[in-house]
Every structure is written in C-alpha cells, then in structure tokens.
Coordinates of C-alpha atoms in Angstrom, one line a residue:
X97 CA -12.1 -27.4 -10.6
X98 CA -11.4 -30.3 -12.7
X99 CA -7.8 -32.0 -13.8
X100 CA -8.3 -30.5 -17.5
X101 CA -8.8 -26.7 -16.0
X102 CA -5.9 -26.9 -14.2
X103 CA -4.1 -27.7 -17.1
X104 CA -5.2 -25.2 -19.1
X105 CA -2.2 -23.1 -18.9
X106 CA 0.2 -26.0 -18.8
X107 CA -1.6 -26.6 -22.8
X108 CA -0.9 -23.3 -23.5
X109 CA 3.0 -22.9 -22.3
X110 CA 3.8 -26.5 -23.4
X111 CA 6.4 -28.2 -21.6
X112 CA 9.1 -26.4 -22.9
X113 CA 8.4 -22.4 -23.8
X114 CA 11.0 -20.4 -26.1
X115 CA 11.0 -17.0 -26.1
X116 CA 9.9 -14.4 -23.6
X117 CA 7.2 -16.7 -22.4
X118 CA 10.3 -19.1 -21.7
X119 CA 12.1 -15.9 -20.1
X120 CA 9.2 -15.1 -17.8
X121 CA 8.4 -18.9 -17.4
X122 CA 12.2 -19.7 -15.7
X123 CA 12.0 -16.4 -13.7
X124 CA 8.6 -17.5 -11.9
X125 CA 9.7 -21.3 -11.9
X126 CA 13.0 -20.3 -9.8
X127 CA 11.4 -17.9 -7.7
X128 CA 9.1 -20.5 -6.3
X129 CA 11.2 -23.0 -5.9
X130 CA 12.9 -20.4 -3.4
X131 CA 10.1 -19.1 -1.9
X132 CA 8.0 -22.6 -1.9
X133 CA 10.9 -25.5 -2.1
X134 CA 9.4 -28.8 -3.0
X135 CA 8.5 -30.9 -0.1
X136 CA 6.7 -28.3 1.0
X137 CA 3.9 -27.3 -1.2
X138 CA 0.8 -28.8 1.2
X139 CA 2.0 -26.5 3.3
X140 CA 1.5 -23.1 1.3
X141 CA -0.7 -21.7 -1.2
X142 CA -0.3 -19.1 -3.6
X143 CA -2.3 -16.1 -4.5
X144 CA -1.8 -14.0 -8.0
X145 CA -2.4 -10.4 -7.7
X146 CA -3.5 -9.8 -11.8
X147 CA -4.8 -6.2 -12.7
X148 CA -5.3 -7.8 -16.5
X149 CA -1.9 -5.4 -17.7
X150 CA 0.6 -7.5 -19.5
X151 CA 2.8 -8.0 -16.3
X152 CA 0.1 -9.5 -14.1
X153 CA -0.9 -11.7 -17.2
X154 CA 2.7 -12.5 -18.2
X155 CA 2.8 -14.0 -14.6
X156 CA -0.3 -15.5 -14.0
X157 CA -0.4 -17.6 -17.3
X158 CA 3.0 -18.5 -16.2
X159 CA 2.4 -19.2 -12.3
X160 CA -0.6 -21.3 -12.8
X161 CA 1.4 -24.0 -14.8
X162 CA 3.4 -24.3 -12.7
X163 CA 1.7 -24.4 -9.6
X164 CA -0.3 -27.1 -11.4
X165 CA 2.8 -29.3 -12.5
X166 CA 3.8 -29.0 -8.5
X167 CA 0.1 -28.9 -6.9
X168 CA 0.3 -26.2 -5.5
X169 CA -2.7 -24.2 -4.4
X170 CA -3.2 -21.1 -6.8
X171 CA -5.9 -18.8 -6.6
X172 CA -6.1 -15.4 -8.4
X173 CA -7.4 -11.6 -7.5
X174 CA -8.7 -9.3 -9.4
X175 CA -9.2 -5.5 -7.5
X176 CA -11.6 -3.2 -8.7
X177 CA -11.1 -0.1 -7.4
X178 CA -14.1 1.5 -9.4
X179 CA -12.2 4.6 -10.1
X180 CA -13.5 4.6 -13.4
X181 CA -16.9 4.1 -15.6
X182 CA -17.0 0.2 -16.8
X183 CA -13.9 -1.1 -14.0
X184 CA -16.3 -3.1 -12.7
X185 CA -17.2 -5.0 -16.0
X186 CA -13.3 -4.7 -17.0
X187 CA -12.3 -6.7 -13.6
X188 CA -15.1 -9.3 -14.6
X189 CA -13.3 -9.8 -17.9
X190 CA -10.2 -10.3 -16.6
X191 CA -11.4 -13.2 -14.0
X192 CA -13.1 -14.6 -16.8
X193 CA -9.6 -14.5 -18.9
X194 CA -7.4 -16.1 -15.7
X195 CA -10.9 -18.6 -15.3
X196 CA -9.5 -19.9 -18.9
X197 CA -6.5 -20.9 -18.0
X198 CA -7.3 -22.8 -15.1
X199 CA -7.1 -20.4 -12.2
X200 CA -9.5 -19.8 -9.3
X201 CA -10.4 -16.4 -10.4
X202 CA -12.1 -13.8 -7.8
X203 CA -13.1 -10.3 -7.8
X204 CA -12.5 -7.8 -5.1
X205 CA -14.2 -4.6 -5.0
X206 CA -12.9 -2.3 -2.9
X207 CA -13.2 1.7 -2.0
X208 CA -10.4 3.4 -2.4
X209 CA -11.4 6.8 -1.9
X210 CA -9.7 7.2 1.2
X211 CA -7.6 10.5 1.9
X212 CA -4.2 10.5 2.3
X213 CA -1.6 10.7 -0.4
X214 CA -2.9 11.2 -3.3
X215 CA -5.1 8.6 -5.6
X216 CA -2.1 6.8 -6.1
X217 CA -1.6 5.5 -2.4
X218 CA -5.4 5.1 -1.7
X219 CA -5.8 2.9 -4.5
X220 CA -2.4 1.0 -3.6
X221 CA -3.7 0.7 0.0
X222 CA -7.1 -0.7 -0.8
X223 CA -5.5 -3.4 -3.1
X224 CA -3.2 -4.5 -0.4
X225 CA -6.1 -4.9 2.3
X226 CA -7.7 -7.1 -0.5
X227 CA -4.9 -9.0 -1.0
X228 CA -4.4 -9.3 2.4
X229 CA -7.8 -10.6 2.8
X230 CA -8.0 -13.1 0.2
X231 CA -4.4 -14.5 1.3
X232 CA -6.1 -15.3 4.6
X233 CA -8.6 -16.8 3.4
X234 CA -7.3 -19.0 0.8
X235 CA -5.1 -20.0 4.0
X236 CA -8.0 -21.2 5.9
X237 CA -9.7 -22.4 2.7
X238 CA -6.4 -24.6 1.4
X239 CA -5.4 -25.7 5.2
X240 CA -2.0 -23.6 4.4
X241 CA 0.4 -23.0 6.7
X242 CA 1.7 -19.7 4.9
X243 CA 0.7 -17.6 1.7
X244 CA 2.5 -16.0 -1.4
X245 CA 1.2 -13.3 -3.1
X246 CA 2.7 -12.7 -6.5
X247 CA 3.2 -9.3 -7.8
X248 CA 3.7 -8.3 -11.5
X249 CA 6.6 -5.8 -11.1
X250 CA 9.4 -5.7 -13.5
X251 CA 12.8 -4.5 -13.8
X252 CA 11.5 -1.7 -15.3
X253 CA 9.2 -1.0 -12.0
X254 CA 12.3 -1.6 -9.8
X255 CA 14.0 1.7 -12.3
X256 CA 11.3 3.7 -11.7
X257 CA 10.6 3.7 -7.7
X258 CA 14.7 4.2 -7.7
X259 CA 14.3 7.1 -9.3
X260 CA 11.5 8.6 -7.3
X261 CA 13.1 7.6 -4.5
X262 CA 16.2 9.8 -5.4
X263 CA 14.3 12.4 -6.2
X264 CA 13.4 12.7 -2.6
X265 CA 16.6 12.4 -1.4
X266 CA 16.4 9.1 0.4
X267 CA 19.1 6.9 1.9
X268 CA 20.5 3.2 0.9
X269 CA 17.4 2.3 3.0
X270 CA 15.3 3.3 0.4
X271 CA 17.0 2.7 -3.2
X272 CA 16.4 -0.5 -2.1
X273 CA 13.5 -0.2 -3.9
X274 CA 11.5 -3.0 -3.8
X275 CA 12.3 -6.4 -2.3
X276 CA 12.1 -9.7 -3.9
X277 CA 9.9 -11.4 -1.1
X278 CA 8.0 -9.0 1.7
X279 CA 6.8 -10.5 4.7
X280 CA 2.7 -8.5 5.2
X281 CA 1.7 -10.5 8.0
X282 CA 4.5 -12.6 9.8
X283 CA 4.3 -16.2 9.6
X284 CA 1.7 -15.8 7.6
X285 CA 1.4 -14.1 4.6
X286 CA 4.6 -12.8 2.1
X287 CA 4.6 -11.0 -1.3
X288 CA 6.8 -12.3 -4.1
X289 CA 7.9 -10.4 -6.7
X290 CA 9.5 -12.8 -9.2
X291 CA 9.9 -10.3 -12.6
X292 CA 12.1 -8.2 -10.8
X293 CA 14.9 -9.4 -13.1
X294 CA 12.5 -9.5 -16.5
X295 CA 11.7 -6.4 -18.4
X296 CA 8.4 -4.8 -19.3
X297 CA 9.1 -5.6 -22.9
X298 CA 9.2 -9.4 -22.0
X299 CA 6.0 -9.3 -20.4
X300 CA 4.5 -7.7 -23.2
X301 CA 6.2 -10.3 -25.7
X302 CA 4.9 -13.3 -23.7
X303 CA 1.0 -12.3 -24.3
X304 CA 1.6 -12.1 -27.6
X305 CA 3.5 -14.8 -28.0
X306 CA 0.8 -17.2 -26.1
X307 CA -2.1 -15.1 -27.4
X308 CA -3.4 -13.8 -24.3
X309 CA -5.4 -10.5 -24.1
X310 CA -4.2 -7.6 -21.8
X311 CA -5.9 -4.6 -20.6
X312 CA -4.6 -0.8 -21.2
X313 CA -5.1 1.2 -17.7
X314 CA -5.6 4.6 -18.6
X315 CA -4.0 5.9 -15.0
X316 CA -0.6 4.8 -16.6
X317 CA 0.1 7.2 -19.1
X318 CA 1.2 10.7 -18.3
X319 CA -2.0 12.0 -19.8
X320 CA -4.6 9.6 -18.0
X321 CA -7.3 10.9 -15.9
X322 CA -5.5 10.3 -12.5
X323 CA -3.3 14.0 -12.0
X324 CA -0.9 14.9 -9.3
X325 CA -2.0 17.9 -6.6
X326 CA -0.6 20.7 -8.8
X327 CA -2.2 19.0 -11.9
X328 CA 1.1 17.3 -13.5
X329 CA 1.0 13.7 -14.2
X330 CA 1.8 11.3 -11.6
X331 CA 5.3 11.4 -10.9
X332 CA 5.5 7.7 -11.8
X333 CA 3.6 7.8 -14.9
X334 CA 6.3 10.9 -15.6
X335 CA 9.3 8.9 -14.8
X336 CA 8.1 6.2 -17.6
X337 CA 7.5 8.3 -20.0
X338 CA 9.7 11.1 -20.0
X339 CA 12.8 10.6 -17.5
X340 CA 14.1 7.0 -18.1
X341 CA 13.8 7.9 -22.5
X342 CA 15.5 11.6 -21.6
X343 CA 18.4 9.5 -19.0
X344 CA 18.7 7.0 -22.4
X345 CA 19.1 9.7 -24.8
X346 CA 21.3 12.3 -22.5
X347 CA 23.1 8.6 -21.6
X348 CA 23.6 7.0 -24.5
X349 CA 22.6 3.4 -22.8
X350 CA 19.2 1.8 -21.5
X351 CA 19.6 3.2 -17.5
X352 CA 16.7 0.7 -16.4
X353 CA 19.6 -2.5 -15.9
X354 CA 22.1 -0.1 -14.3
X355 CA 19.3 1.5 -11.8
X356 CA 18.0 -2.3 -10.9
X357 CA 21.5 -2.9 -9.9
X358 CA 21.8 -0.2 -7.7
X359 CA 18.7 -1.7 -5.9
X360 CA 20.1 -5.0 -5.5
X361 CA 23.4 -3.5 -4.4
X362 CA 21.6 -1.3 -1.7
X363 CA 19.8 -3.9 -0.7
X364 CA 22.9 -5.6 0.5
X365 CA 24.3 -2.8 1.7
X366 CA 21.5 -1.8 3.9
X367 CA 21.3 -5.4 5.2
X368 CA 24.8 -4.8 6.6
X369 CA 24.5 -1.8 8.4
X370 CA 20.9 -3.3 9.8
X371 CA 22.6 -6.0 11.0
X372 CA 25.2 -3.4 12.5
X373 CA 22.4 -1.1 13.8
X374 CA 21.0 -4.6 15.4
X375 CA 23.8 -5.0 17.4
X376 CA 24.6 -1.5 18.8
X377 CA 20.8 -1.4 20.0
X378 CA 21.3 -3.8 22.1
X379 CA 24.3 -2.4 23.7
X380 CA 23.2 0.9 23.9
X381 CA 19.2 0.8 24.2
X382 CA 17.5 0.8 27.4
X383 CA 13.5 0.6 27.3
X384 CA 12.5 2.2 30.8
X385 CA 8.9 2.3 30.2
X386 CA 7.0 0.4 27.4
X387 CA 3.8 1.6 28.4
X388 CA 4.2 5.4 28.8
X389 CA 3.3 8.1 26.8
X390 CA 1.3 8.0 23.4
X391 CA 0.2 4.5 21.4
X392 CA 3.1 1.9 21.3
X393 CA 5.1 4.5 22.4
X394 CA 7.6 4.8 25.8
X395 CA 10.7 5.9 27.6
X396 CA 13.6 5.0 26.2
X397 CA 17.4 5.8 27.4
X398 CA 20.1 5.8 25.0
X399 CA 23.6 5.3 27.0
X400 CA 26.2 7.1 25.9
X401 CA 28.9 6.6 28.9
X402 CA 30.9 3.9 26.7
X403 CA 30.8 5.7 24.1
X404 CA 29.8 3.1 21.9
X405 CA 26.9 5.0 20.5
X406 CA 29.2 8.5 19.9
X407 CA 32.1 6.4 18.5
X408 CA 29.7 3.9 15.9
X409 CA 29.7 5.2 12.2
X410 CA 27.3 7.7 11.8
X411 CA 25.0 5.5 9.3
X412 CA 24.7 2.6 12.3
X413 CA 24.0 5.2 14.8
X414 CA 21.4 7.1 12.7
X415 CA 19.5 4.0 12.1
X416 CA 19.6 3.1 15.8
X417 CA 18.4 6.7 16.6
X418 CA 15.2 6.5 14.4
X419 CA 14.1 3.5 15.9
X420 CA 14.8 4.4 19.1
X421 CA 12.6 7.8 18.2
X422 CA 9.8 5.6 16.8
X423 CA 9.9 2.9 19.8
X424 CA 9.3 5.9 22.1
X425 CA 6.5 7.0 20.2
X426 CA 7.6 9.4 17.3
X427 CA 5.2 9.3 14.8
X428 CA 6.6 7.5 11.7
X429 CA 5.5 9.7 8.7
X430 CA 7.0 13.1 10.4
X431 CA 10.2 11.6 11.4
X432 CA 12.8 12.7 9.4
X433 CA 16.7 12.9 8.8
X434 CA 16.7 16.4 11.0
X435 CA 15.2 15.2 13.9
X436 CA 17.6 12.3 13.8
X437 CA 20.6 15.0 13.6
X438 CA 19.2 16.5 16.6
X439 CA 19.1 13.3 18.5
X440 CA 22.9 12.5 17.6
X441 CA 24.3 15.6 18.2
X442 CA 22.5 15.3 22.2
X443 CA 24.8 11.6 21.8
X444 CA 28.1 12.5 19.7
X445 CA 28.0 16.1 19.9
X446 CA 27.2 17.2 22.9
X447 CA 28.6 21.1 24.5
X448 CA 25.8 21.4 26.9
X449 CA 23.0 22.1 24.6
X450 CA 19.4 21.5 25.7
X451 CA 16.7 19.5 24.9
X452 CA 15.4 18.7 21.1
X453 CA 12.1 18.4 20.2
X454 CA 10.5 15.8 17.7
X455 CA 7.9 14.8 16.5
X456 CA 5.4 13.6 19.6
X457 CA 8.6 13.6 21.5
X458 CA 11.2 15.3 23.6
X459 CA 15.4 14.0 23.7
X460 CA 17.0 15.4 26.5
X461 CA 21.0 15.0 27.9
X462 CA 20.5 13.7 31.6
X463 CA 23.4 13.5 34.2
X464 CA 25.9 10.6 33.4
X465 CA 26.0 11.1 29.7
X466 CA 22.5 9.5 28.9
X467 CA 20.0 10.3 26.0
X468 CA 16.2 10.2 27.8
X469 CA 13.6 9.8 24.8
X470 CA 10.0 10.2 26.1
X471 CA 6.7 11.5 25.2
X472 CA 5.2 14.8 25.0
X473 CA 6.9 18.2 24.9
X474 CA 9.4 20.2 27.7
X475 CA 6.9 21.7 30.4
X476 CA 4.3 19.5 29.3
X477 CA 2.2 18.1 32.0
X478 CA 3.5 14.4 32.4
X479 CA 6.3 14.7 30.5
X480 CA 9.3 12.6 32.4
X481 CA 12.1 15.2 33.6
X482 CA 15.6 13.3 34.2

C-alpha cells in the first residue's frame, strides 16, 4: 500500500475535524494513546472490526488517520456471517469502502449457525473467533508484539447491555457492562472500545459530515428477520427501540448518560471488591488436588477455622465462593447466586446441616470447620468423603 493510500483518510478528516467527526476523532486519538503510547507503536498493530453501520465507519475513517499520522499498523475486518441473501456481496462493499480510505481491508466469512443461545450469540461468537484469527495473524504478519481490536460500541450500547443486564437480575459484576479494553488472549491480543463515551447520534453525524456510506442491518430493528425463541424481537433490538424512548418519556431526561455512568461506577466498584475477594482467597483457599475430578476441575478446601471467610462481607465472600466452585470444576453457565448461598451458609451459617449439591459438584462441612469442594455427587463412586 502506497504513502498516498494511507493517507486517504488523513485527506478526508484534515488535520483539524469540527464537529462530530472532531468528537469521534479525539475519542479514538486518546484512546490509543492509552492503549498504544507513543514509543511503542513497532511493537503493536491494530485491527478495526467494521460491520459497515455508522459506528464501525465513524471509527474506522477515524482510526486509520490516525494510525497513519503515528505508523501504526492498521488493518481492517469485515465478518460475513451469511445470515442473509446478498451479505456476502454487502461485506465486499464495505472492504471496498474502508480499501478507499487507505485501510487493509479483508473479508471473513464465517458459519455462525452454531446452537447455543439464540442467533444473537452464534453470530457474536463466530465474529469473535474471526477477529481473533486475523489479530493473530496481522501479529505474525506486522512482527507485533501485541494487537488491538477496535470495536464500534457507543454510549448508547453501554445503556443498553445495562439494561439487559438488570433485567436479569445481575450483580455490580455485571452492570459493568462493557469494558473499555478486554484482554482475548493474554499478552497477546486486547479489544478496545474507544466510543464508549460518544453517542450513536455522533457516529451517525460523522458519516454524514465526511460523506461516507453506511449500511442499514436489518437484524437491528425490532421488526427484522432475526426473532427471539417465543417470537418477540431481540431483547436488544427491544431495549433500543422501545425501553430507553418509554424510560425518556416516563423520565423526563435522556437515561442513556445516567445508565453509562452507572457502568463506569460499577466498574470501580467491582474492581474493589475483586481486589478484596483476591486477598481473602489466598488466606482462605486451599487447592488439594488440581487434577481430580472433571476438566480443569479439583479439590478444593475452604478454611473456615479463622473465621476469616464467615466474618468477610458477604459480596467478598460470595465472589471467593464462585470461584472456588468453578476452580473445582462447577460448570460456569449453571452456576448461579443459589448455589453460592448454599456454599456460604456450609461457611457462615453453619447448625450441622449436610452437604450441598452444585452443579458437577458436592460442598461438604468436614471436621475442624473446613468447606471440602470436590467433584461428582454424595455416594457417587470416586467422590472424595472428608
């Protein structure tokens, strides 16, 4: 790729950009001088994740300039998931759009017609192996020592997948949403998520304002061809168009800044108690076997004798107790905040109840005030007794 295509973009943003392409512009340019400082930009590459909506465009017209004005390595990916007639063609016309401004455009097609959660998660599974994939690749291909693949989330994504995730009745954990930089593969490969403080409306604005065609996906809207297992919309594609306009209305205000808030306030919240939960494991955790029982699974003991793990708030010692359930094999998607209760009470509550089932698992209260977590079920062959 010549000088001139790499420039493309730079042309088309100038050197100074008003506007929202100036908003989303400063948003991507201090992102990666966090993620990426300079000094260090041999050493990393970047990969744009671009669907050809107005958020992945708003950030790759914006990413490429500057990864060209600090030479860093910039490829992008297009994912056709060929859930629809024509994707194929569609995801063709996108590369050709990012080729224009000076990227390294690729296509991936991929099958998502995996079971397991719905269309939604198949589709967002096979777009992550492919990102995954090409990050690896452009690593080997740029001689990088790490890469960062940018998303195109917004504010207004942040809004949503809080709401969803109250909806289910999750904890600080959760709401907080989704995290500025992800590590996928450790040392390796992070996502970046720079528009998590600019609003769909920006992003929209910016392709106007620069000129740059978008594409409509039909799965978005509530009445798109994607439905939910009971034949509603997809709860995200309901929370867009119905909840957050009802919570304005009923509200009075725009909810999306106040919800994006309560992300980035959970976010430090659950860093705290993390940190906490950190520190009581390794006071109160004993791994007796790593290599019993099912897949990456074992005996653990929980000590209870200094009461360290019955006297710890109950948010640190819950968060200790599901790991310790998933180090000893529970199976991750099953776990939930009863089977947790059942292992706490055995620590904090204990009046000589027996042992609790969980998932994969069985907690039982051994002599000396100890917690066993091990595999299998009581009475099942191989299943450690105290």
């Amino acid at each position: 790729m010549s000088d001139s295509d790499r420039l493309a973009a730079c042309r088309l943003l100038g050197p100074h950009p008003g506007g929202a392409a100036g908003r989303v512009s400063t948003a991507v340019r201090r992102f990666l001088v966090h993620a990426i400082p300079p000094g260090q930009e041999e050493r990393a590459g970047v990969l744009l994740a671009v669907s050809g909506g107005r958020d992945s465009m708003a950030l790759a017209v914006c990413a490429v300039d500057i990864c060209a004005r600090r030479g860093l390595v910039v490829r992008a990916l297009t994912v056709d998931h060929g859930l629809r007639e024509g994707s194929a063609r569609e995801a063709d016309e996108v590369a050709h759009r990012l080729a224009g401004l000076g990227a390294d455009a690729r296509v991936a097609a991929v099958d998502a017609g995996a079971p397991g959660g719905g269309p939604e998660a198949a589709a967002r599974r096979a777009r992550r192996e492919a990102l995954e994939r090409e990050a690896l690749r452009l690593r080997r291909d740029a001689g990088a020592d790490r890469v960062l693949v940018l998303l195109g989330h917004t504010m207004d994504d942040q809004a949503e997948t809080v709401l969803l995730r109250l909806a289910r009745g999750s904890g600080v954990g959760s709401l907080r949403a989704m995290d500025p930089l992800t590590v996928w593969e450790p040392g390796r490969v992070e996502a970046g998520r720079p528009l998590l403080g600019i609003r769909r409306r920006d992003t929209g604005a910016c392709c106007e304002q620069l000129g740059l065609a978008w594409v409509e996906d039909p799965t978005n809207s509530p009445d798109g061809p994607w439905r939910a297992s009971d034949g509603s919309a997809l709860r995200r594609s309901a929370v867009r168009s119905r909840a957050l306009p009802a919570l304005a209305e009923a509200l009075g205000v725009d909810p999306v800044p106040a919800l994006a808030r309560t992300a980035r306030m959970a976010a430090l919240d659950d860093d705290a108690l993390e940190e906490q939960a950190g520190l009581l494991w390794e006071r109160a955790v004993k791994v007796v076997d790593a290599a019993g029982g099912t897949a990456g699974g074992g005996v653990l003991v929980l000590d209870c004798a200094a009461d360290a793990l019955a006297q710890a708030p109950a948010a640190v010692r819950d968060r200790v107790l599901h790991r310790a359930i998933l180090a000893a094999g529970g199976r991750s998607g099953d776990v939930t905040s009863e089977h947790v209760g059942r292992v706490s009470a055995l620590v904090a509550a204990w009046n000589g109840q027996g042992s609790a089932d969980l998932p994969g698992l069985t907690a039982r209260r051994l002599p000396g005030g100890a917690v066993r977590l091990a595999p299998g079920r009581p009475g099942e062959r191989g299943t450690p007794r105290g």
